[in-house]
């Protein structure tokens, strides 16, 4: 059996992460994004394509983009907010090799409750104490470089 290249292995791992997250109910629709830097190629990352549900993404479907958000290769397109958010994350946080952006149903439900917050109401919830951030200045979809950088 032939050895996979680091990019091929990253494709396999990212597709598996997306499918696993889908099975665990961590996604909402098709506008959530996972990205991973291509090993040995700083400034280039793989991201899930626009229009495919996480449960159907294969390694071949993942799109190669550069840190400026330009598509380098593959047949699919990438949802515009994914470029701005993930490009900003990969540019400004080079040690963050993987960026997972989800709209988990329970977290999403908190966003529609006035003043919604994760409260340390039990010992189990204490694992989030001091580790939860809130975006108090949400400006809508991240459709430009400045908003992507602000989010990061």
Short mmCIF file of C-alpha atoms in Angstrom, two decimals:
data_model
loop_
_atom_site.label_atom_id
_atom_site.label_comp_id
_atom_site.label_asym_id
_atom_site.label_seq_id
_atom_site.Cartn_x
_atom_site.Cartn_y
_atom_site.Cartn_z
CA UNK A 1 0.00 0.00 0.00
CA UNK A 2 1.40 3.41 -0.97
CA UNK A 3 2.24 5.93 1.73
CA UNK A 4 -0.04 8.95 1.81
CA UNK A 5 1.48 12.42 1.54
CA UNK A 6 1.06 14.84 4.45
CA UNK A 7 -1.62 16.69 2.45
CA UNK A 8 -3.48 13.48 1.68
CA UNK A 9 -3.41 12.51 5.36
CA UNK A 10 -4.64 15.98 6.35
CA UNK A 11 -7.51 15.55 3.86
CA UNK A 12 -8.42 12.19 5.38
CA UNK A 13 -8.25 13.55 8.92
CA UNK A 14 -10.29 16.69 8.15
CA UNK A 15 -13.00 14.74 6.30
CA UNK A 16 -13.15 12.31 9.25
CA UNK A 17 -13.45 15.22 11.71
CA UNK A 18 -16.31 16.73 9.70
CA UNK A 19 -18.16 13.43 9.47
CA UNK A 20 -17.64 12.70 13.16
CA UNK A 21 -18.88 16.16 14.13
CA UNK A 22 -21.96 15.56 11.98
CA UNK A 23 -22.66 12.23 13.68
CA UNK A 24 -22.31 13.95 17.07
CA UNK A 25 -24.87 16.62 16.10
CA UNK A 26 -22.37 19.48 16.25
CA UNK A 27 -23.30 21.08 12.95
CA UNK A 28 -26.18 23.15 11.73
CA UNK A 29 -26.96 23.28 8.04
CA UNK A 30 -24.07 23.60 5.61
CA UNK A 31 -22.48 26.91 6.65
CA UNK A 32 -20.10 25.69 9.35
CA UNK A 33 -16.41 25.40 8.59
CA UNK A 34 -13.43 23.31 9.62
CA UNK A 35 -9.97 24.06 8.30
CA UNK A 36 -6.50 22.62 8.77
CA UNK A 37 -3.11 23.90 7.70
CA UNK A 38 -1.45 21.69 5.11
CA UNK A 39 1.53 20.10 6.89
CA UNK A 40 4.79 21.47 5.56
CA UNK A 41 3.03 24.27 3.65
CA UNK A 42 2.56 27.25 5.96
CA UNK A 43 0.07 29.71 4.50
CA UNK A 44 -2.05 27.01 2.85
CA UNK A 45 -5.03 25.29 4.39
CA UNK A 46 -7.79 22.84 3.54
CA UNK A 47 -11.42 23.74 4.19
CA UNK A 48 -14.77 22.10 3.62
CA UNK A 49 -16.61 23.15 0.45
CA UNK A 50 -19.73 25.24 0.19
CA UNK A 51 -22.97 23.37 -0.32
CA UNK A 52 -22.01 19.97 1.07
CA UNK A 53 -23.29 18.74 4.42
CA UNK A 54 -20.50 17.56 6.73
CA UNK A 55 -21.84 14.02 6.54
CA UNK A 56 -21.09 13.86 2.81
CA UNK A 57 -17.65 15.50 2.62
CA UNK A 58 -14.86 13.26 1.35
CA UNK A 59 -11.10 13.96 1.31
CA UNK A 60 -11.33 14.77 -2.41
CA UNK A 61 -14.02 17.41 -1.76
CA UNK A 62 -11.83 19.57 0.50
CA UNK A 63 -10.65 22.82 -1.05
CA UNK A 64 -7.05 24.05 -0.89
CA UNK A 65 -6.83 27.79 -0.19
CA UNK A 66 -4.08 30.18 0.78
CA UNK A 67 -4.12 32.33 3.90
CA UNK A 68 -5.42 35.26 1.86
CA UNK A 69 -8.55 33.19 1.13
CA UNK A 70 -7.78 32.46 -2.52
CA UNK A 71 -8.84 29.07 -3.83
CA UNK A 72 -5.78 27.22 -5.10
CA UNK A 73 -7.28 23.90 -6.16
CA UNK A 74 -10.37 21.68 -6.28
CA UNK A 75 -13.71 21.64 -8.01
CA UNK A 76 -15.86 23.13 -5.24
CA UNK A 77 -16.23 26.70 -4.01
CA UNK A 78 -15.81 27.89 -0.44
CA UNK A 79 -18.49 29.87 1.35
CA UNK A 80 -17.25 33.51 1.51
CA UNK A 81 -17.43 33.87 5.30
CA UNK A 82 -15.20 30.81 5.61
CA UNK A 83 -12.44 32.61 3.70
CA UNK A 84 -12.63 35.69 5.90
CA UNK A 85 -12.85 33.88 9.24
CA UNK A 86 -10.43 31.03 8.59
CA UNK A 87 -7.98 33.09 6.55
CA UNK A 88 -7.76 35.59 9.41
CA UNK A 89 -7.32 32.81 11.96
CA UNK A 90 -4.57 31.06 10.02
CA UNK A 91 -2.76 34.35 9.30
CA UNK A 92 -2.89 35.74 12.82
CA UNK A 93 -2.53 32.51 14.79
CA UNK A 94 0.13 30.44 12.96
CA UNK A 95 0.34 28.00 15.88
CA UNK A 96 -3.37 27.16 15.45
CA UNK A 97 -3.04 24.44 12.83
CA UNK A 98 -6.75 23.58 12.89
CA UNK A 99 -9.78 25.90 13.20
CA UNK A 100 -13.21 24.44 13.99
CA UNK A 101 -16.20 26.75 13.55
CA UNK A 102 -19.50 25.20 14.48
CA UNK A 103 -23.04 26.34 15.10
CA UNK A 104 -23.87 23.67 17.63
CA UNK A 105 -27.63 23.49 18.23
CA UNK A 106 -27.41 24.04 22.01
CA UNK A 107 -24.92 26.91 21.70
CA UNK A 108 -27.00 28.45 18.92
CA UNK A 109 -30.10 28.29 21.13
CA UNK A 110 -28.27 30.36 23.78
CA UNK A 111 -27.68 33.13 21.24
CA UNK A 112 -31.40 33.73 20.86
CA UNK A 113 -32.05 34.01 24.60
CA UNK A 114 -31.75 37.58 25.86
CA UNK A 115 -28.55 37.70 27.88
CA UNK A 116 -27.86 34.02 27.15
CA UNK A 117 -24.76 32.75 28.94
CA UNK A 118 -23.22 29.44 29.90
CA UNK A 119 -23.60 29.39 33.68
CA UNK A 120 -21.45 27.19 35.94
CA UNK A 121 -24.54 25.55 37.44
CA UNK A 122 -22.91 22.21 38.25
CA UNK A 123 -19.51 20.64 38.82
CA UNK A 124 -19.51 19.37 35.24
CA UNK A 125 -20.14 22.88 33.89
CA UNK A 126 -17.16 24.24 35.82
CA UNK A 127 -14.83 22.94 33.11
CA UNK A 128 -15.98 25.96 31.09
CA UNK A 129 -15.44 28.48 33.91
CA UNK A 130 -13.17 31.25 32.67
CA UNK A 131 -12.87 29.58 29.26
CA UNK A 132 -15.94 30.97 27.50
CA UNK A 133 -15.87 34.08 25.33
CA UNK A 134 -18.77 36.07 23.96
CA UNK A 135 -18.85 38.27 20.87
CA UNK A 136 -20.63 41.38 22.11
CA UNK A 137 -20.18 43.24 18.82
CA UNK A 138 -21.57 40.78 16.28
CA UNK A 139 -21.83 42.60 12.95
CA UNK A 140 -23.57 39.97 10.86
CA UNK A 141 -21.90 37.74 8.31
CA UNK A 142 -18.11 38.03 8.03
CA UNK A 143 -17.95 39.27 4.45
CA UNK A 144 -14.75 41.29 4.58
CA UNK A 145 -11.19 41.05 5.89
CA UNK A 146 -11.81 43.48 8.76
CA UNK A 147 -14.69 41.43 10.19
CA UNK A 148 -12.70 38.20 9.92
CA UNK A 149 -9.81 39.81 11.78
CA UNK A 150 -12.17 41.26 14.41
CA UNK A 151 -13.66 37.85 15.08
CA UNK A 152 -10.23 36.27 15.48
#
